[in-house]
CSV table of C-alpha atoms in Angstrom, one decimal:
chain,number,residue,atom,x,y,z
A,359,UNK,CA,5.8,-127.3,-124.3
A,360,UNK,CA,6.1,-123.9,-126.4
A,361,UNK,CA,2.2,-122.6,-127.1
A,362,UNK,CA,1.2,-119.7,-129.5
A,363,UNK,CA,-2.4,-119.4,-129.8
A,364,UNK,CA,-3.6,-116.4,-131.8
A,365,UNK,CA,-7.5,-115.2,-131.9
A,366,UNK,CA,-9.1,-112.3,-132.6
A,367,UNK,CA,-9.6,-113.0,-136.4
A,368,UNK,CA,-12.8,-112.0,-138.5
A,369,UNK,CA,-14.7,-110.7,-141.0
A,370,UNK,CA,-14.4,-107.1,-141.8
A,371,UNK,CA,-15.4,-104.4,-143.6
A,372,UNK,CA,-12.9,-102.3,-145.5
A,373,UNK,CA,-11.5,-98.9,-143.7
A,374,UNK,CA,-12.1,-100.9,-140.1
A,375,UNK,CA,-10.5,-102.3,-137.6
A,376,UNK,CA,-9.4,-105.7,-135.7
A,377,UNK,CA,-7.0,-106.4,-132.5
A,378,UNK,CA,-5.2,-110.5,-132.8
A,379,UNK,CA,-4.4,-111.7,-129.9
A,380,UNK,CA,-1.4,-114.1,-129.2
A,381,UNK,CA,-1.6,-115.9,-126.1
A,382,UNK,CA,2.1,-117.7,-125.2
A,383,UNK,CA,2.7,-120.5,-122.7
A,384,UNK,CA,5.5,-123.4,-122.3
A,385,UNK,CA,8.5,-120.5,-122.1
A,386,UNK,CA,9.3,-117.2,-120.1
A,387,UNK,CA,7.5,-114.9,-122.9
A,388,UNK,CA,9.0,-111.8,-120.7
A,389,UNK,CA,11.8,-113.0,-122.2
A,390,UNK,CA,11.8,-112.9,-125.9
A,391,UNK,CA,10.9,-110.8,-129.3
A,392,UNK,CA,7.8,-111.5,-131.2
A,393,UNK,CA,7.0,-111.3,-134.2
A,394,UNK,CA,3.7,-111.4,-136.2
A,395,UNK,CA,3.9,-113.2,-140.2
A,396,UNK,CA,0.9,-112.6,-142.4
A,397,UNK,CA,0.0,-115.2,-145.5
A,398,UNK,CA,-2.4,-114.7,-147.8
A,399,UNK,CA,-4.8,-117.2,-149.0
A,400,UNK,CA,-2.6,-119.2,-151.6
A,401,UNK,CA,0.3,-116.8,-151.1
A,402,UNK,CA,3.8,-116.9,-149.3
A,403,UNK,CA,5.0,-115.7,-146.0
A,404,UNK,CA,5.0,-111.9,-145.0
A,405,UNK,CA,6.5,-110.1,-142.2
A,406,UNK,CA,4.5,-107.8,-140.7
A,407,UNK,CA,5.9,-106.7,-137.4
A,408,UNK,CA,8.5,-107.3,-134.7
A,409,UNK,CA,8.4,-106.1,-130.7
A,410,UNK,CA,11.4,-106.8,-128.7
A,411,UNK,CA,11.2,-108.5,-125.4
A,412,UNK,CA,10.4,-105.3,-123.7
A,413,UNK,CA,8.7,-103.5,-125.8
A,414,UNK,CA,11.7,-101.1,-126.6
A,415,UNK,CA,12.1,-101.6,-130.1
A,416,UNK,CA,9.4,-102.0,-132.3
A,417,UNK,CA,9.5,-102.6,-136.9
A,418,UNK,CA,7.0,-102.8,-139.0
A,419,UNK,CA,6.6,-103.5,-142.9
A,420,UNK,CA,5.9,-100.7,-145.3
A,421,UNK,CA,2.6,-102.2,-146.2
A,422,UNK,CA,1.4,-102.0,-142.6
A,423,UNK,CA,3.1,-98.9,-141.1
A,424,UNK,CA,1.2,-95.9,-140.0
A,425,UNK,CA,-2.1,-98.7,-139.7
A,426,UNK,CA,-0.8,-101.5,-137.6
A,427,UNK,CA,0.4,-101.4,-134.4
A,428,UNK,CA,2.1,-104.3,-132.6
A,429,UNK,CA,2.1,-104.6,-128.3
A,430,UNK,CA,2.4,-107.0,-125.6
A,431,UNK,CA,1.4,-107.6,-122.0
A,432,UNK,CA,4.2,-109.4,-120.5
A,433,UNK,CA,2.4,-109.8,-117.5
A,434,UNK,CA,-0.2,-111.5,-119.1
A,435,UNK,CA,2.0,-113.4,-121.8
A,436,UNK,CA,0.1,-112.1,-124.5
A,437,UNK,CA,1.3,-110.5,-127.9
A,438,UNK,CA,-1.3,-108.4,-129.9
A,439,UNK,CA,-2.0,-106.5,-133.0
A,440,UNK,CA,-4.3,-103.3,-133.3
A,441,UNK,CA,-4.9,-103.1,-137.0
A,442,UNK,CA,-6.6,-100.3,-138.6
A,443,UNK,CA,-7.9,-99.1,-142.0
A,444,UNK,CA,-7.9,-102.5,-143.0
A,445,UNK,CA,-7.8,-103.1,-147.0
A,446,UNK,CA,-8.6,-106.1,-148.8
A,447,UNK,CA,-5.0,-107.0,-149.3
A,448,UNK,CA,-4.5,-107.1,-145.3
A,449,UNK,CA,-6.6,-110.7,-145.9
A,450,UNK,CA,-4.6,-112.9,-144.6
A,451,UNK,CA,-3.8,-115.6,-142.0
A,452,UNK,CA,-1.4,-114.2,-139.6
A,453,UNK,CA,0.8,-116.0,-137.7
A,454,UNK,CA,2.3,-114.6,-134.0
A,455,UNK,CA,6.1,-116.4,-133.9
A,456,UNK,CA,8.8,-116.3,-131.1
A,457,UNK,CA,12.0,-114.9,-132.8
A,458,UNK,CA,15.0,-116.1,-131.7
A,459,UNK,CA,18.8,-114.1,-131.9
A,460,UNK,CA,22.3,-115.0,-132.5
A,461,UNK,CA,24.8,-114.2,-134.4
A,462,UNK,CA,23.7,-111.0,-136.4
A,463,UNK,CA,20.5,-112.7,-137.2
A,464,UNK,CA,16.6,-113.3,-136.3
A,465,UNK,CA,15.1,-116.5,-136.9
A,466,UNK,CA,11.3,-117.9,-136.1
A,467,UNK,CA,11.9,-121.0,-134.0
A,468,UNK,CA,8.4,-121.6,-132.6
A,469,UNK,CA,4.8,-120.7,-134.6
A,470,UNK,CA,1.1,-120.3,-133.7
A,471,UNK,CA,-1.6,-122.3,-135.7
A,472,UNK,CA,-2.7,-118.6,-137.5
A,473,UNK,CA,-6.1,-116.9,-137.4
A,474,UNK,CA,-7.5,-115.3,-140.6
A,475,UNK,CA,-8.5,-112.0,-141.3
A,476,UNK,CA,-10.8,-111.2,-144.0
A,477,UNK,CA,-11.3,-107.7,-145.2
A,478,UNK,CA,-14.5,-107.7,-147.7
A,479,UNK,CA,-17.9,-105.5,-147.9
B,861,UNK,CA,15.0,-104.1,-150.3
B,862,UNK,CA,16.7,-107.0,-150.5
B,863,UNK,CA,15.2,-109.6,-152.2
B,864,UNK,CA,15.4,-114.1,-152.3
B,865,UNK,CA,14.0,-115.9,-155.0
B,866,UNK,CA,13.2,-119.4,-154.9
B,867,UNK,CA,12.0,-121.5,-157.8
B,868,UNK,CA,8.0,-121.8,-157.3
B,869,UNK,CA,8.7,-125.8,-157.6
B,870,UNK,CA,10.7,-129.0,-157.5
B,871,UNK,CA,10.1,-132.5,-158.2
B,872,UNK,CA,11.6,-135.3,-156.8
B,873,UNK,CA,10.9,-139.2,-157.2
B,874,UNK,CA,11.1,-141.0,-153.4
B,875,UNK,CA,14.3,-141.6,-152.3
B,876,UNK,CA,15.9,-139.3,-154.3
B,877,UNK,CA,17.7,-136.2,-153.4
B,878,UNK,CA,16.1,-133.0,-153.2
B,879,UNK,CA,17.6,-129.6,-153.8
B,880,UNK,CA,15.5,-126.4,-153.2
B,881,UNK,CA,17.2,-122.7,-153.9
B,882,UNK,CA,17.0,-119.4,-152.6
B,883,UNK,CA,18.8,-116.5,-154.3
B,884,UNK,CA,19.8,-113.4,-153.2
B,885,UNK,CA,22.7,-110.7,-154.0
B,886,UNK,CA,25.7,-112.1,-151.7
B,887,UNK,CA,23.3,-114.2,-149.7
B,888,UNK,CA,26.5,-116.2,-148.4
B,889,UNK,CA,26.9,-113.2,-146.2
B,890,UNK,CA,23.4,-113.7,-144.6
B,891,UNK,CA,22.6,-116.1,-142.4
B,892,UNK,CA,19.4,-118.2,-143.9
B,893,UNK,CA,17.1,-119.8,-142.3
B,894,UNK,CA,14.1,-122.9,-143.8
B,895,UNK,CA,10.7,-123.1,-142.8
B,896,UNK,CA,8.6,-126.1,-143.8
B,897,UNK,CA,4.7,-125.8,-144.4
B,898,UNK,CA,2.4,-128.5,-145.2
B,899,UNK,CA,-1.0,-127.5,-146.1
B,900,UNK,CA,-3.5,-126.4,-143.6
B,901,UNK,CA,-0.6,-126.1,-140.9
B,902,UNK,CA,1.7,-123.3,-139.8
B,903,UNK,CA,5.6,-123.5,-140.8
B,904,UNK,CA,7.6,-125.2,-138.9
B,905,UNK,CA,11.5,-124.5,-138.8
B,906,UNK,CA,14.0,-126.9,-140.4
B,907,UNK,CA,17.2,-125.2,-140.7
B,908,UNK,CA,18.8,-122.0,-139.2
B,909,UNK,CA,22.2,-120.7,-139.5
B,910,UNK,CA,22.8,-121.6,-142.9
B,911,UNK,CA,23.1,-125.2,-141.8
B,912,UNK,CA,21.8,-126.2,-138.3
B,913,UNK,CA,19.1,-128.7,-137.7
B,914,UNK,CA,16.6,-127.9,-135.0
B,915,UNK,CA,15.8,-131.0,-132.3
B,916,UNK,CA,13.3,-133.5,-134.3
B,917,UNK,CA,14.2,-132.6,-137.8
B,918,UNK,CA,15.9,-135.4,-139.3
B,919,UNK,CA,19.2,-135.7,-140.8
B,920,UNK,CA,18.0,-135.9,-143.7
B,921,UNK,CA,17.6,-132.1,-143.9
B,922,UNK,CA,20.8,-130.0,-144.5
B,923,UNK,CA,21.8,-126.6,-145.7
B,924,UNK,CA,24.7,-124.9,-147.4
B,925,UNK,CA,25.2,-121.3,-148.5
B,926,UNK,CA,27.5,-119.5,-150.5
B,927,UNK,CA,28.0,-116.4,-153.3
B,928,UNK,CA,24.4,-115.7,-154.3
B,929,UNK,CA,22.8,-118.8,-153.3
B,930,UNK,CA,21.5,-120.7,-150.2
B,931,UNK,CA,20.4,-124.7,-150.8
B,932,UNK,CA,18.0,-126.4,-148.9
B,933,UNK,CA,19.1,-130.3,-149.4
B,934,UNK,CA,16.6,-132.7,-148.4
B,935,UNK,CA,18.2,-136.3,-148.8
B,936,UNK,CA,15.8,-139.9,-149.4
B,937,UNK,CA,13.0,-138.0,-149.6
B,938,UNK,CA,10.0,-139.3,-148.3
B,939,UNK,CA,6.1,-138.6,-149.2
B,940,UNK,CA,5.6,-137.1,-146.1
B,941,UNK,CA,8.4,-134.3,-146.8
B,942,UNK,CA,5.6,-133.5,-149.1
B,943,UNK,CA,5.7,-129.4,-148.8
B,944,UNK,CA,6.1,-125.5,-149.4
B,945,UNK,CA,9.6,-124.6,-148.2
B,946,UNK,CA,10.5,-121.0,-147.6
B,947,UNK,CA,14.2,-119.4,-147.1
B,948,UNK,CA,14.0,-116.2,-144.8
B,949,UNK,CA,16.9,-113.9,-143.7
B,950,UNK,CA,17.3,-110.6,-141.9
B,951,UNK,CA,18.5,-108.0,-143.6
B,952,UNK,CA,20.2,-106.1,-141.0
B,953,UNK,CA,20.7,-102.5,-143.5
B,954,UNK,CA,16.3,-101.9,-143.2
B,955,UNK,CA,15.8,-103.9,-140.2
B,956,UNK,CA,13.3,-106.1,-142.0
B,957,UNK,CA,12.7,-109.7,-142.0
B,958,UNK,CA,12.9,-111.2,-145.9
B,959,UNK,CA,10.9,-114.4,-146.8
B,960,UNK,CA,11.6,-116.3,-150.4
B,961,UNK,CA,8.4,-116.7,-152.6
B,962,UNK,CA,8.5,-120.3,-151.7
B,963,UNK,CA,8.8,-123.4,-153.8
B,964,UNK,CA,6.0,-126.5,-153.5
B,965,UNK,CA,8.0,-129.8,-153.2
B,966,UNK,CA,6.1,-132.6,-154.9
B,967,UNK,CA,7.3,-136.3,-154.2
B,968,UNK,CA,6.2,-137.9,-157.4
């Protein structure tokens, strides 16, 4: 069974800084591109970033870039996100998701259960 | 960037049919894809390709997409399809992946 577990998630302060964590099971993760998906509270779904399956390519959204950055330990099926200067509009839940290819396009086929970040004084 | 707009809701009696938008200049040339999220829980994937169902979603759930707009059909609806659905795409010219606003299905 495919498992996405994220952690890492807190309180804090405005200009600092958090690493998620996104611990996969159930599937060869040395095998497939992640993504992270940020929603905030009573908002819709964001993409934030995307890391291909060994680390070659990496995107990021405009709102994030230059602050984020997304990595992964394949050895240790993990995905994470280093995020700095935090603002309060980076309060979110944010979701890790496998991304699946074919034919010209990306799609999320699997989810984690989300860990929220809060950025308030 | 591109853009897909959904309407923020839809209301359906049980049993009824269920038809849930997502807009977007010459979307039929995209590929779309359907998320599902009930409150509290993560998305869950309905449709991909336009029109695919994944293993475990019922038939009930189908997808069509042409010209400027992608439909998410959800047939007999049920309480329990209850939900925010989301269309997503890639757009392939920025490399960035494009989420609709959503639209909150009530089952009156």
């Amino acid at each position: 069974e495919v498992q996405l577990v994220e952690s890492g998630g807190g309180l804090v302060q405005p200009g600092g800084s958090l690493r998620l964590s996104c611990a996969a099971s159930g599937f060869t993760f040395s095998s497939y591109s992640m993504n992270w998906v940020r929603q905030a509270p009573g908002k819709g779904l964001e993409w934030v970033s995307y890391i291909s399956s060994s680390s070659s390519t990496i995107y990021y959204a405009d709102s994030v870039k230059g602050r984020f950055t997304i990595s992964r330990d394949n050895a240790k099926n993990s995905l994470y996100l280093q995020m700095n200067s935090l603002r309060a509009e980076d309060t979110a839940v944010y979701y890790c998701a496998r991304v699946l290819y074919g034919g010209g396009t990306y799609y999320f086929d699997y989810w984690g259960q989300g860990t929220l970040v809060t950025v308030s004084s | 960037s591109y853009v897909l707009t959904q309407p923020p809701s839809v209301s359906v009696a049980p049993g009824k049919t269920a038809r849930i938008t997502c807009g977007g200049n010459n979307i039929g040339s995209k590929s779309v894809h359907w998320y599902q999220q009930k409150p509290g829980q993560a998305p869950v994937l309905v449709i991909y390709y336009d029109s695919d169902r994944p293993s475990g979603i019922p038939e009930r759930f189908s997808g069509s997409n042409s010209g400027n707009t992608a439909t998410l059909t959800i047939s007999r609806v049920e309480a329990g399809d209850e939900a925010d659905y989301y269309c997503q795409v890639w757009d392939s010219s920025s490399d960035y992946w494009v989420f609709g606003g959503g639209t909150k299905l009530t089952v009156l």
